[in-house]
CSV table of N, CA and C in Angstrom, one decimal:
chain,number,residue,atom,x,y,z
A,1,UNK,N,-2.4,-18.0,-32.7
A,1,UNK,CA,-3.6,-17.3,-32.1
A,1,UNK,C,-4.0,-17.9,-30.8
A,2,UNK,N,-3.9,-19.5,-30.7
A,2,UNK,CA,-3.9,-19.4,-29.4
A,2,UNK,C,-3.4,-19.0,-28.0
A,3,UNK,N,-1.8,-19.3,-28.7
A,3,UNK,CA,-1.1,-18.9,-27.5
A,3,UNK,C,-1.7,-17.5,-26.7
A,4,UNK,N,-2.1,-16.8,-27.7
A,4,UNK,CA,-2.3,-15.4,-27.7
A,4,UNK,C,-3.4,-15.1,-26.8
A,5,UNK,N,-4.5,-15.6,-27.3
A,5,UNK,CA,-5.5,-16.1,-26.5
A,5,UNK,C,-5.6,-16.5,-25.0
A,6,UNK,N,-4.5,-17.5,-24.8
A,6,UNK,CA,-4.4,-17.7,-23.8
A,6,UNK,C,-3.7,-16.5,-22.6
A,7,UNK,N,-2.6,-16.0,-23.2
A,7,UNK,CA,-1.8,-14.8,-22.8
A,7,UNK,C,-2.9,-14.1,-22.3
A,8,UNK,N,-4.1,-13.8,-23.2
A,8,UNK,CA,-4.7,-12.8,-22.9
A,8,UNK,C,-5.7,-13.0,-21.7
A,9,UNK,N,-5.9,-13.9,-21.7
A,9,UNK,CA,-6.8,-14.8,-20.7
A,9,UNK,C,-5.9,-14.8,-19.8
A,10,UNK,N,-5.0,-15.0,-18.8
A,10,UNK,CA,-4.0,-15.3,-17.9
A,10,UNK,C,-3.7,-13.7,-17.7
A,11,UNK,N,-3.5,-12.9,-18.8
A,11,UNK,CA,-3.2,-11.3,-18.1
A,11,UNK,C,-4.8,-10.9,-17.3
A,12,UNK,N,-5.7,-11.1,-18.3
A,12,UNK,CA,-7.1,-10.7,-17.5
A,12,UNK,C,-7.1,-11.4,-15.9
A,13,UNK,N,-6.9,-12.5,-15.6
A,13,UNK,CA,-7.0,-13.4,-14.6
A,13,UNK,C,-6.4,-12.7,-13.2
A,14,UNK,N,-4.8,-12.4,-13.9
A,14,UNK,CA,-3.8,-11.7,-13.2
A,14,UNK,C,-4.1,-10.1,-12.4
A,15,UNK,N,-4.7,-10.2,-13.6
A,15,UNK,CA,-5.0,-8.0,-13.8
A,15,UNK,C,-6.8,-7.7,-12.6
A,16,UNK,N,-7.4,-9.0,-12.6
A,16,UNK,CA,-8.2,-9.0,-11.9
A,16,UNK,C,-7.7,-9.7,-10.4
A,17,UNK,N,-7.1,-9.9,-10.3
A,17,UNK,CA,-6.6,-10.3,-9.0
A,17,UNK,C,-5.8,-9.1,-8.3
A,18,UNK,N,-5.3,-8.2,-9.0
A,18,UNK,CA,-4.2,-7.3,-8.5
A,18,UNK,C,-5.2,-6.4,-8.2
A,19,UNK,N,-6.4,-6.1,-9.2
A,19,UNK,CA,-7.5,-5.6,-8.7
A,19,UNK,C,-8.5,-5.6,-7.6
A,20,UNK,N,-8.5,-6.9,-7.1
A,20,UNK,CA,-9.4,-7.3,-5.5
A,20,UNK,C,-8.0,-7.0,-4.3
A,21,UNK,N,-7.1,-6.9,-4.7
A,21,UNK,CA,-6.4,-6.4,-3.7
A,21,UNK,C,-6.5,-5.2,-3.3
A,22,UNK,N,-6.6,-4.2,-4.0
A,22,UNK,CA,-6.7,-3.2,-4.1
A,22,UNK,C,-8.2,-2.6,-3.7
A,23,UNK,N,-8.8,-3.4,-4.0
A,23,UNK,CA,-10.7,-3.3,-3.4
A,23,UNK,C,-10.5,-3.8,-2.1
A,24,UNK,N,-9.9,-5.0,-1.6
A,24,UNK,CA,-10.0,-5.4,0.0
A,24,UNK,C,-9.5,-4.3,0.2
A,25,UNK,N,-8.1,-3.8,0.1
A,25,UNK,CA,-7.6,-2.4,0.9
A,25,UNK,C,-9.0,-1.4,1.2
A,26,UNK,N,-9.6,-1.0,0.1
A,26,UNK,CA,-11.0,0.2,0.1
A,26,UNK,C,-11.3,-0.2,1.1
A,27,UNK,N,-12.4,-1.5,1.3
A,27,UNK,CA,-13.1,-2.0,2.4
A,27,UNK,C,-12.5,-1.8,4.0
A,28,UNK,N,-11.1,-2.1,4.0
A,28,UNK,CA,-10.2,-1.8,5.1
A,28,UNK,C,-10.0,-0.2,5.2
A,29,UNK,N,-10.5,0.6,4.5
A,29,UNK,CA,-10.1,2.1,4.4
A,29,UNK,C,-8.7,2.2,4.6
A,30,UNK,N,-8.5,1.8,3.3
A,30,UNK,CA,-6.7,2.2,3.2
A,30,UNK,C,-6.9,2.6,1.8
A,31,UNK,N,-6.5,3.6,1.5
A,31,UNK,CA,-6.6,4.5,0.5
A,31,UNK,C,-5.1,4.3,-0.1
A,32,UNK,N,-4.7,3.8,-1.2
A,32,UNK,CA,-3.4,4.0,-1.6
A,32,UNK,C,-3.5,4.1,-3.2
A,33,UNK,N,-3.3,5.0,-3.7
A,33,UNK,CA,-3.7,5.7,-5.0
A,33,UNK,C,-2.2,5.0,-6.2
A,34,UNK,N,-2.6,4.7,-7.2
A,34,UNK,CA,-1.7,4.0,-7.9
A,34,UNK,C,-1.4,4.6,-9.6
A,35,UNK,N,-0.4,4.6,-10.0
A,35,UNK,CA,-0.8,5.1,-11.4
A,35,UNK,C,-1.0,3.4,-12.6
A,36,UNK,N,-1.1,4.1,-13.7
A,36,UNK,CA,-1.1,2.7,-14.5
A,36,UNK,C,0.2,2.0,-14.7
A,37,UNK,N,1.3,2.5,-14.6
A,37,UNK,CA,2.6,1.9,-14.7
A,37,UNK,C,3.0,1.5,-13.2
A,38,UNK,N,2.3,1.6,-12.3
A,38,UNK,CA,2.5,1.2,-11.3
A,38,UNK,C,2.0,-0.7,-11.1
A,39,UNK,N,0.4,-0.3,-11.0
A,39,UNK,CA,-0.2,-1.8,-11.8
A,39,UNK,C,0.0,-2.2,-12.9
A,40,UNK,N,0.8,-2.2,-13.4
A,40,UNK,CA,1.3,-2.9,-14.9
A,40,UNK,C,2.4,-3.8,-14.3
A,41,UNK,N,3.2,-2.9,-13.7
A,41,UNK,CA,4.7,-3.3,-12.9
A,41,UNK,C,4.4,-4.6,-11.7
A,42,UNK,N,3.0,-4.2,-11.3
A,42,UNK,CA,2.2,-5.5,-10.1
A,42,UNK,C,1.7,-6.6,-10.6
A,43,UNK,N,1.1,-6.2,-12.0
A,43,UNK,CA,0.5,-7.3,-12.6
A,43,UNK,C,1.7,-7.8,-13.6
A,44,UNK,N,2.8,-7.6,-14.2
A,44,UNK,CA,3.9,-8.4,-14.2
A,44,UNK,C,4.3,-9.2,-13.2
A,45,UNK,N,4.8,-8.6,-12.2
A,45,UNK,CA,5.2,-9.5,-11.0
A,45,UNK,C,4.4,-10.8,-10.3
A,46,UNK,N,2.6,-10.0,-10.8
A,46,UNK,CA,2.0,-11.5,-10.2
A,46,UNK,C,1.7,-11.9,-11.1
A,47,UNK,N,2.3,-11.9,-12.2
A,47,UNK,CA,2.0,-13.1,-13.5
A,47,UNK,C,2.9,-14.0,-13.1
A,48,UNK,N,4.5,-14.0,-12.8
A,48,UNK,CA,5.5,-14.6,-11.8
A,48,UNK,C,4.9,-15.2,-10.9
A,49,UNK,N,4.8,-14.3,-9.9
A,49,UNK,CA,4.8,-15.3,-8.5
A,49,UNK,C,3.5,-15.6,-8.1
A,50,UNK,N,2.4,-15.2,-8.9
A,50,UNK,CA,1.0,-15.5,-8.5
A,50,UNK,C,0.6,-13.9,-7.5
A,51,UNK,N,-0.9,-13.8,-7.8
A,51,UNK,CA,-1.5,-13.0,-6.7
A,51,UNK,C,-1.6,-13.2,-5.5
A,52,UNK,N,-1.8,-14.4,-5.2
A,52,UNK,CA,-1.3,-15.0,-3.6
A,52,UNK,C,0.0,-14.5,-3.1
A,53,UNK,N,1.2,-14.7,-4.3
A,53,UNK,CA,2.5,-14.0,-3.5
A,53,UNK,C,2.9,-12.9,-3.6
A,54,UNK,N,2.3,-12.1,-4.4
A,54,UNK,CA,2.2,-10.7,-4.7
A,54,UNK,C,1.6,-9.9,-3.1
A,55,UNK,N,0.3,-10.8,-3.0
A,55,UNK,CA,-0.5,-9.8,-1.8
A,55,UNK,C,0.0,-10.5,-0.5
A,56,UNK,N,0.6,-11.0,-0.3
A,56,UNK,CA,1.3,-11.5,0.9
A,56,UNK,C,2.8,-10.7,0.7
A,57,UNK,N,3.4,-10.7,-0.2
A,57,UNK,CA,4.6,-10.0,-0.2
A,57,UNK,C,5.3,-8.4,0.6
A,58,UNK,N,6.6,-8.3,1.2
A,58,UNK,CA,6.8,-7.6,1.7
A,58,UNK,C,6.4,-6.2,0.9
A,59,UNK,N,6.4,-6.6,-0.4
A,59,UNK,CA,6.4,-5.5,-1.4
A,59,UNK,C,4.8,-4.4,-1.3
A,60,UNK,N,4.1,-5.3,-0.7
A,60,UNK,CA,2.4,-4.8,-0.5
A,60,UNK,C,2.4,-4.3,0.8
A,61,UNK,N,2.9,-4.9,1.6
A,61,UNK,CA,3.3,-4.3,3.0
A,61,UNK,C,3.8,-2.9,3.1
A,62,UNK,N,4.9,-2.6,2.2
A,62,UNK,CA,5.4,-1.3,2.2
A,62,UNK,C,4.3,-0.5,0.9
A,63,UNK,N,3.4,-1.1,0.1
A,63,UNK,CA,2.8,-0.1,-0.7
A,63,UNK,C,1.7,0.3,-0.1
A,64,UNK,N,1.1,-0.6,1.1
A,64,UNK,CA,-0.3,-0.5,1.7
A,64,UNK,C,0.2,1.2,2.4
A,65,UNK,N,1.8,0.9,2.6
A,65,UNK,CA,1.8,2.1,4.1
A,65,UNK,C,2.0,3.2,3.0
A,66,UNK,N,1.8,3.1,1.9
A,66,UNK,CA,2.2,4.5,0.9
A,66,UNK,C,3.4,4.6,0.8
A,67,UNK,N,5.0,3.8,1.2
A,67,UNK,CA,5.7,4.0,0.6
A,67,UNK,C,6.0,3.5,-0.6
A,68,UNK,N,6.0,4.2,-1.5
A,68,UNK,CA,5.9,4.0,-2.9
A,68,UNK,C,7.6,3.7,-3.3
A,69,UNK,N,8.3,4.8,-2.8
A,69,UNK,CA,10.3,4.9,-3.1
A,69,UNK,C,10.6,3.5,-3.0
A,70,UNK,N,10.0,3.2,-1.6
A,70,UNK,CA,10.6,1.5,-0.8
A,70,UNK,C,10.2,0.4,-1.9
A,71,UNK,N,9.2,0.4,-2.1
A,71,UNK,CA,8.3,-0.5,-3.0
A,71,UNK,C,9.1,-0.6,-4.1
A,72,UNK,N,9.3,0.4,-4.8
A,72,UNK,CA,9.9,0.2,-6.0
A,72,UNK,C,10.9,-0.2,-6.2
A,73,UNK,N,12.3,0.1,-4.5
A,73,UNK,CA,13.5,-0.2,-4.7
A,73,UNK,C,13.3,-2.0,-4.6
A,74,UNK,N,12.5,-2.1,-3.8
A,74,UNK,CA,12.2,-3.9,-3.3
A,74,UNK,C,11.8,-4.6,-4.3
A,75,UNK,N,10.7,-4.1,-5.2
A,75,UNK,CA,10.8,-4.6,-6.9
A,75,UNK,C,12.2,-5.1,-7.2
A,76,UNK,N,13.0,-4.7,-7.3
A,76,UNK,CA,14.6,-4.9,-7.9
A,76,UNK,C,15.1,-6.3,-7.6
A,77,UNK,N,15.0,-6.6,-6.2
A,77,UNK,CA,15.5,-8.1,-5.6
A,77,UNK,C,14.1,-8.9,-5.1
A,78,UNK,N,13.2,-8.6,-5.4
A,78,UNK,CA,11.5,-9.3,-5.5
A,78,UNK,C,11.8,-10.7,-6.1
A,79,UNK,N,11.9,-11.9,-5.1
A,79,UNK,CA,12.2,-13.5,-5.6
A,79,UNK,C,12.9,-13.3,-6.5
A,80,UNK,N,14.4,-12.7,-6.7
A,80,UNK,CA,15.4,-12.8,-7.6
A,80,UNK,C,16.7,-14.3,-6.8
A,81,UNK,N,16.9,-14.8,-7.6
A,81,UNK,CA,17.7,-16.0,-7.1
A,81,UNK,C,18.4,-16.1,-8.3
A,82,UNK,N,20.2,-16.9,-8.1
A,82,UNK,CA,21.2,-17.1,-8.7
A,82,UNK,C,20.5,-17.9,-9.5
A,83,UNK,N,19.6,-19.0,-9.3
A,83,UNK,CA,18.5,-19.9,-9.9
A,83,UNK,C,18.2,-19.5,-11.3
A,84,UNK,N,17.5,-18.1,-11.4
A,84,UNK,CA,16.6,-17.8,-12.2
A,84,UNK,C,17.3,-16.4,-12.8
A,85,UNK,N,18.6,-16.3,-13.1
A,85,UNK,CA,19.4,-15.2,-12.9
A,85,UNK,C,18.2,-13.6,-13.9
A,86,UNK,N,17.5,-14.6,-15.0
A,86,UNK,CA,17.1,-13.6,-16.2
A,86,UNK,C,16.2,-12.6,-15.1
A,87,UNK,N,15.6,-13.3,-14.2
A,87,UNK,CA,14.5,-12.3,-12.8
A,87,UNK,C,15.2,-11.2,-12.9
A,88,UNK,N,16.1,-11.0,-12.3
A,88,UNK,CA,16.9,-9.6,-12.3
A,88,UNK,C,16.8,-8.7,-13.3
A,89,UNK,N,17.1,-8.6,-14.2
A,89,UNK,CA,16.6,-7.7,-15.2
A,89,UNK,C,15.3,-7.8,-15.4
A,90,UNK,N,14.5,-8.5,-15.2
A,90,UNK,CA,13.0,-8.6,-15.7
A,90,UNK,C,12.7,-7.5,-14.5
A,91,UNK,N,12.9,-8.0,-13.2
A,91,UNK,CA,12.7,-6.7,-12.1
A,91,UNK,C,13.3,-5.6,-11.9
A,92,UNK,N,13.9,-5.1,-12.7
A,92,UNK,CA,14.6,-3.9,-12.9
A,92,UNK,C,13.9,-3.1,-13.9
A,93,UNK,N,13.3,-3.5,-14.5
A,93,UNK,CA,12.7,-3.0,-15.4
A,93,UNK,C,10.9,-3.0,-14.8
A,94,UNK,N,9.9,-3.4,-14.5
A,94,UNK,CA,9.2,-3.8,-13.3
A,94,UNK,C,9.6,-2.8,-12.2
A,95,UNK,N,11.0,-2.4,-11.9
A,95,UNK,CA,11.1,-1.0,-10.6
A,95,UNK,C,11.0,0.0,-11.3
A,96,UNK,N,11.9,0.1,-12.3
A,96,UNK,CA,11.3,1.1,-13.5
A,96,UNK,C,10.0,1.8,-14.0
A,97,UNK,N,9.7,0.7,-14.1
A,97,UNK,CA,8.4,1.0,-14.8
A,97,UNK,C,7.4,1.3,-13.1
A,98,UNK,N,7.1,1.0,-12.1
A,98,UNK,CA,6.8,1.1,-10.8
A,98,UNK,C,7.0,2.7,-10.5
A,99,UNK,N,8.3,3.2,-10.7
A,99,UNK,CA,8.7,4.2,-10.3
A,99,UNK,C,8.5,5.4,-11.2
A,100,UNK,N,8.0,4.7,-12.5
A,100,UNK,CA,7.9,6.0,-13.7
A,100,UNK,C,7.1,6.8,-13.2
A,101,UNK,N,6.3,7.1,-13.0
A,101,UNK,CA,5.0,8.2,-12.7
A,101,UNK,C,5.6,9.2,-11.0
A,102,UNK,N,6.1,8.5,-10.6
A,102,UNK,CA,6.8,9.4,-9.2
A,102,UNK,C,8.1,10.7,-9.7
């Protein structure tokens, strides 16, 4: 139960963060419309590498401009290293799931 607890606390944390990203864009009037498998796929990734490296990432750079195709293929090699080989499939599935709704 707690583990669980905490999961859930840490997704909320995450899932709010991916969320003020998306609010600073508003304030900047940049309108970039998302589905929910899209932020699912974001908020995976910044449960990884944090919401600091999420919104600094090349990957936001190309979602700000509305390429959505680019974004999703960039998901695939998003901090993948020989290091951490299991990344790779974890972000393949993560472009997947990004790209479902397109």
């Amino acid at each position: 139960d707690e583990a669980s607890n905490l999961l859930k606390s840490d997704l909320k944390e995450i899932s709010d963060g991916v969320r003020r990203i998306f609010k600073d864009w508003e304030r900047e009037n940049i309108d970039v419309k998302i589905t929910q498998d899209m932020f699912n796929a974001l908020v995976s990734i910044a449960y990884n590498t944090g919401v600091g490296g999420l919104r600094k990432s090349e990957l936001m750079k190309d979602l700000k401009k509305g390429n959505y195709d680019l974004t999703g293929e960039k998901i695939k090699t998003f901090k993948v290293s020989k290091k951490f080989s299991g990344l790779s499939s974890r972000r393949e599935k993560e472009s997947k799931m990004f790209l479902a709704s397109l």
